[in-house]
Amino acid sequence: MIGRWGVLLTAMTVALSVAGCADNAPESGPQTTTIEVSYDDALNQVNITRAVTMNVGDTLQVSLASNPSTGFRWTPDMQITNAAVMAQAGHEVLGPVAGRAGSAGREVWALQAIGPGTTTVSTNYGRPWPGGEKDAWTFTAEVTVD
């Protein structure tokens, strides 16, 4: 009888272990990938380039340091080379966390992966008025959507 109880106890332990693994399985469905470039990163790189691979339905969030109090801003509409692969879903300008005038904030874009393929998304940082500095910094992401 003890042998049967041992077999039963082992079987129950294995079943509970397998059930526990199901809770730790990665989420299925759309995911969000974030690319974040800090103000310090931007000061050290004039041409910022990243690469990312995503699935159809996923969202790419691009968060770039920005300081509109200097007159500089990122172009609000991302340039997307293949509109069949990715579409811009949003853009917002966020002020500094500290709330101090002149402090750097962020600009954040949401980009939706809508079809398989490759595309390049990019934006430029500069002073948009006539005679202002154009393309002082550039951000480019090479995106592959599976």
PDB file of N, CA and C in Angstrom, residues 72-115:
ATOM      1  N   PHE A  72      13.814  73.674 -29.351  1.00  0.00           N
ATOM      2  CA  PHE A  72      13.990  72.417 -30.076  1.00  0.00           C
ATOM      3  C   PHE A  72      12.805  71.505 -29.815  1.00  0.00           C
ATOM      4  N   ARG A  73      12.443  70.751 -30.849  1.00  0.00           N
ATOM      5  CA  ARG A  73      11.418  69.718 -30.687  1.00  0.00           C
ATOM      6  C   ARG A  73      11.606  68.669 -31.769  1.00  0.00           C
ATOM      7  N   TRP A  74      11.111  67.479 -31.479  1.00  0.00           N
ATOM      8  CA  TRP A  74      11.126  66.396 -32.465  1.00  0.00           C
ATOM      9  C   TRP A  74       9.978  66.627 -33.441  1.00  0.00           C
ATOM     10  N   THR A  75      10.155  66.237 -34.684  1.00  0.00           N
ATOM     11  CA  THR A  75       9.068  66.301 -35.667  1.00  0.00           C
ATOM     12  C   THR A  75       7.949  65.397 -35.153  1.00  0.00           C
ATOM     13  N   PRO A  76       6.731  65.924 -34.977  1.00  0.00           N
ATOM     14  CA  PRO A  76       5.673  65.136 -34.333  1.00  0.00           C
ATOM     15  C   PRO A  76       5.200  63.919 -35.121  1.00  0.00           C
ATOM     16  N   ASP A  77       5.259  63.989 -36.444  1.00  0.00           N
ATOM     17  CA  ASP A  77       4.843  62.844 -37.246  1.00  0.00           C
ATOM     18  C   ASP A  77       6.075  62.032 -37.629  1.00  0.00           C
ATOM     19  N   MET A  78       6.136  60.805 -37.124  1.00  0.00           N
ATOM     20  CA  MET A  78       7.247  59.913 -37.485  1.00  0.00           C
ATOM     21  C   MET A  78       7.212  59.667 -38.988  1.00  0.00           C
ATOM     22  N   GLN A  79       8.361  59.650 -39.605  1.00  0.00           N
ATOM     23  CA  GLN A  79       8.464  59.265 -41.005  1.00  0.00           C
ATOM     24  C   GLN A  79       8.542  57.735 -41.028  1.00  0.00           C
ATOM     25  N   ILE A  80       7.616  57.108 -41.741  1.00  0.00           N
ATOM     26  CA  ILE A  80       7.531  55.650 -41.815  1.00  0.00           C
ATOM     27  C   ILE A  80       7.692  55.263 -43.280  1.00  0.00           C
ATOM     28  N   THR A  81       8.724  54.468 -43.586  1.00  0.00           N
ATOM     29  CA  THR A  81       9.021  54.156 -44.986  1.00  0.00           C
ATOM     30  C   THR A  81       8.073  53.134 -45.592  1.00  0.00           C
ATOM     31  N   ASN A  82       7.437  52.286 -44.789  1.00  0.00           N
ATOM     32  CA  ASN A  82       6.532  51.268 -45.315  1.00  0.00           C
ATOM     33  C   ASN A  82       5.230  51.288 -44.506  1.00  0.00           C
ATOM     34  N   ALA A  83       4.240  52.008 -45.006  1.00  0.00           N
ATOM     35  CA  ALA A  83       2.963  52.178 -44.296  1.00  0.00           C
ATOM     36  C   ALA A  83       2.158  50.886 -44.211  1.00  0.00           C
ATOM     37  N   ALA A  84       2.542  49.860 -44.946  1.00  0.00           N
ATOM     38  CA  ALA A  84       1.852  48.564 -44.855  1.00  0.00           C
ATOM     39  C   ALA A  84       2.338  47.769 -43.643  1.00  0.00           C
ATOM     40  N   VAL A  85       3.441  48.203 -43.040  1.00  0.00           N
ATOM     41  CA  VAL A  85       4.030  47.496 -41.905  1.00  0.00           C
ATOM     42  C   VAL A  85       3.716  48.187 -40.575  1.00  0.00           C
ATOM     43  N   MET A  86       3.753  49.510 -40.557  1.00  0.00           N
ATOM     44  CA  MET A  86       3.606  50.242 -39.293  1.00  0.00           C
ATOM     45  C   MET A  86       2.849  51.540 -39.506  1.00  0.00           C
ATOM     46  N   ALA A  87       2.071  51.932 -38.476  1.00  0.00           N
ATOM     47  CA  ALA A  87       1.325  53.195 -38.516  1.00  0.00           C
ATOM     48  C   ALA A  87       1.482  53.905 -37.178  1.00  0.00           C
ATOM     49  N   GLN A  88       1.553  55.225 -37.231  1.00  0.00           N
ATOM     50  CA  GLN A  88       1.625  56.007 -36.001  1.00  0.00           C
ATOM     51  C   GLN A  88       0.244  56.067 -35.378  1.00  0.00           C
ATOM     52  N   ALA A  89       0.169  55.715 -34.092  1.00  0.00           N
ATOM     53  CA  ALA A  89      -1.105  55.720 -33.378  1.00  0.00           C
ATOM     54  C   ALA A  89      -1.228  56.901 -32.416  1.00  0.00           C
ATOM     55  N   GLY A  90      -0.116  57.568 -32.121  1.00  0.00           N
ATOM     56  CA  GLY A  90      -0.195  58.702 -31.209  1.00  0.00           C
ATOM     57  C   GLY A  90       1.150  59.362 -30.985  1.00  0.00           C
ATOM     58  N   HIS A  91       1.105  60.584 -30.450  1.00  0.00           N
ATOM     59  CA  HIS A  91       2.295  61.359 -30.093  1.00  0.00           C
ATOM     60  C   HIS A  91       1.892  62.324 -28.991  1.00  0.00           C
ATOM     61  N   GLU A  92       2.721  62.406 -27.954  1.00  0.00           N
ATOM     62  CA  GLU A  92       2.456  63.386 -26.900  1.00  0.00           C
ATOM     63  C   GLU A  92       3.757  63.965 -26.374  1.00  0.00           C
ATOM     64  N   VAL A  93       3.672  65.203 -25.915  1.00  0.00           N
ATOM     65  CA  VAL A  93       4.807  65.897 -25.330  1.00  0.00           C
ATOM     66  C   VAL A  93       4.572  65.930 -23.822  1.00  0.00           C
ATOM     67  N   LEU A  94       5.544  65.404 -23.081  1.00  0.00           N
ATOM     68  CA  LEU A  94       5.437  65.352 -21.624  1.00  0.00           C
ATOM     69  C   LEU A  94       6.459  66.308 -21.020  1.00  0.00           C
ATOM     70  N   GLY A  95       6.008  67.124 -20.089  1.00  0.00           N
ATOM     71  CA  GLY A  95       6.888  68.077 -19.435  1.00  0.00           C
ATOM     72  C   GLY A  95       7.840  67.392 -18.479  1.00  0.00           C
ATOM     73  N   PRO A  96       8.740  68.153 -17.894  1.00  0.00           N
ATOM     74  CA  PRO A  96       9.708  67.579 -16.964  1.00  0.00           C
ATOM     75  C   PRO A  96       9.018  67.032 -15.719  1.00  0.00           C
ATOM     76  N   VAL A  97       9.574  65.965 -15.183  1.00  0.00           N
ATOM     77  CA  VAL A  97       9.026  65.361 -13.965  1.00  0.00           C
ATOM     78  C   VAL A  97       9.178  66.324 -12.796  1.00  0.00           C
ATOM     79  N   ALA A  98      10.302  67.020 -12.734  1.00  0.00           N
ATOM     80  CA  ALA A  98      10.569  67.927 -11.625  1.00  0.00           C
ATOM     81  C   ALA A  98       9.674  69.159 -11.666  1.00  0.00           C
ATOM     82  N   GLY A  99       9.108  69.483 -12.815  1.00  0.00           N
ATOM     83  CA  GLY A  99       8.229  70.636 -12.936  1.00  0.00           C
ATOM     84  C   GLY A  99       8.957  71.969 -12.955  1.00  0.00           C
ATOM     85  N   ARG A 100      10.269  71.933 -13.112  1.00  0.00           N
ATOM     86  CA  ARG A 100      11.042  73.177 -13.157  1.00  0.00           C
ATOM     87  C   ARG A 100      11.137  73.679 -14.587  1.00  0.00           C
ATOM     88  N   ALA A 101      10.882  74.954 -14.783  1.00  0.00           N
ATOM     89  CA  ALA A 101      10.987  75.546 -16.117  1.00  0.00           C
ATOM     90  C   ALA A 101      12.391  75.327 -16.659  1.00  0.00           C
ATOM     91  N   GLY A 102      12.470  74.953 -17.916  1.00  0.00           N
ATOM     92  CA  GLY A 102      13.759  74.738 -18.551  1.00  0.00           C
ATOM     93  C   GLY A 102      14.282  73.319 -18.441  1.00  0.00           C
ATOM     94  N   SER A 103      13.647  72.490 -17.617  1.00  0.00           N
ATOM     95  CA  SER A 103      14.083  71.101 -17.473  1.00  0.00           C
ATOM     96  C   SER A 103      13.617  70.277 -18.665  1.00  0.00           C
ATOM     97  N   ALA A 104      14.383  69.237 -18.956  1.00  0.00           N
ATOM     98  CA  ALA A 104      14.044  68.364 -20.085  1.00  0.00           C
ATOM     99  C   ALA A 104      12.818  67.522 -19.769  1.00  0.00           C
ATOM    100  N   GLY A 105      12.019  67.290 -20.793  1.00  0.00           N
ATOM    101  CA  GLY A 105      10.871  66.399 -20.699  1.00  0.00           C
ATOM    102  C   GLY A 105      11.051  65.272 -21.698  1.00  0.00           C
ATOM    103  N   ARG A 106       9.938  64.792 -22.266  1.00  0.00           N
ATOM    104  CA  ARG A 106       9.973  63.678 -23.209  1.00  0.00           C
ATOM    105  C   ARG A 106       8.929  63.887 -24.293  1.00  0.00           C
ATOM    106  N   GLU A 107       9.182  63.308 -25.434  1.00  0.00           N
ATOM    107  CA  GLU A 107       8.159  63.162 -26.458  1.00  0.00           C
ATOM    108  C   GLU A 107       7.998  61.663 -26.661  1.00  0.00           C
ATOM    109  N   VAL A 108       6.744  61.216 -26.714  1.00  0.00           N
ATOM    110  CA  VAL A 108       6.462  59.779 -26.779  1.00  0.00           C
ATOM    111  C   VAL A 108       5.532  59.497 -27.955  1.00  0.00           C
ATOM    112  N   TRP A 109       5.918  58.514 -28.768  1.00  0.00           N
ATOM    113  CA  TRP A 109       5.122  58.069 -29.909  1.00  0.00           C
ATOM    114  C   TRP A 109       4.647  56.649 -29.655  1.00  0.00           C
ATOM    115  N   ALA A 110       3.449  56.351 -30.120  1.00  0.00           N
ATOM    116  CA  ALA A 110       2.947  54.977 -30.152  1.00  0.00           C
ATOM    117  C   ALA A 110       2.826  54.598 -31.620  1.00  0.00           C
ATOM    118  N   LEU A 111       3.462  53.498 -31.991  1.00  0.00           N
ATOM    119  CA  LEU A 111       3.459  53.018 -33.365  1.00  0.00           C
ATOM    120  C   LEU A 111       2.913  51.596 -33.364  1.00  0.00           C
ATOM    121  N   GLN A 112       1.969  51.318 -34.235  1.00  0.00           N
ATOM    122  CA  GLN A 112       1.298  50.019 -34.296  1.00  0.00           C
ATOM    123  C   GLN A 112       1.855  49.185 -35.441  1.00  0.00           C
ATOM    124  N   ALA A 113       2.258  47.935 -35.141  1.00  0.00           N
ATOM    125  CA  ALA A 113       2.707  47.000 -36.174  1.00  0.00           C
ATOM    126  C   ALA A 113       1.463  46.410 -36.831  1.00  0.00           C
ATOM    127  N   ILE A 114       1.229  46.760 -38.107  1.00  0.00           N
ATOM    128  CA  ILE A 114      -0.028  46.366 -38.757  1.00  0.00           C
ATOM    129  C   ILE A 114       0.138  45.281 -39.827  1.00  0.00           C
ATOM    130  N   GLY A 115       1.375  44.989 -40.214  1.00  0.00           N
ATOM    131  CA  GLY A 115       1.586  43.952 -41.220  1.00  0.00           C
ATOM    132  C   GLY A 115       3.019  43.467 -41.189  1.00  0.00           C
TER     133      GLY A 115
END
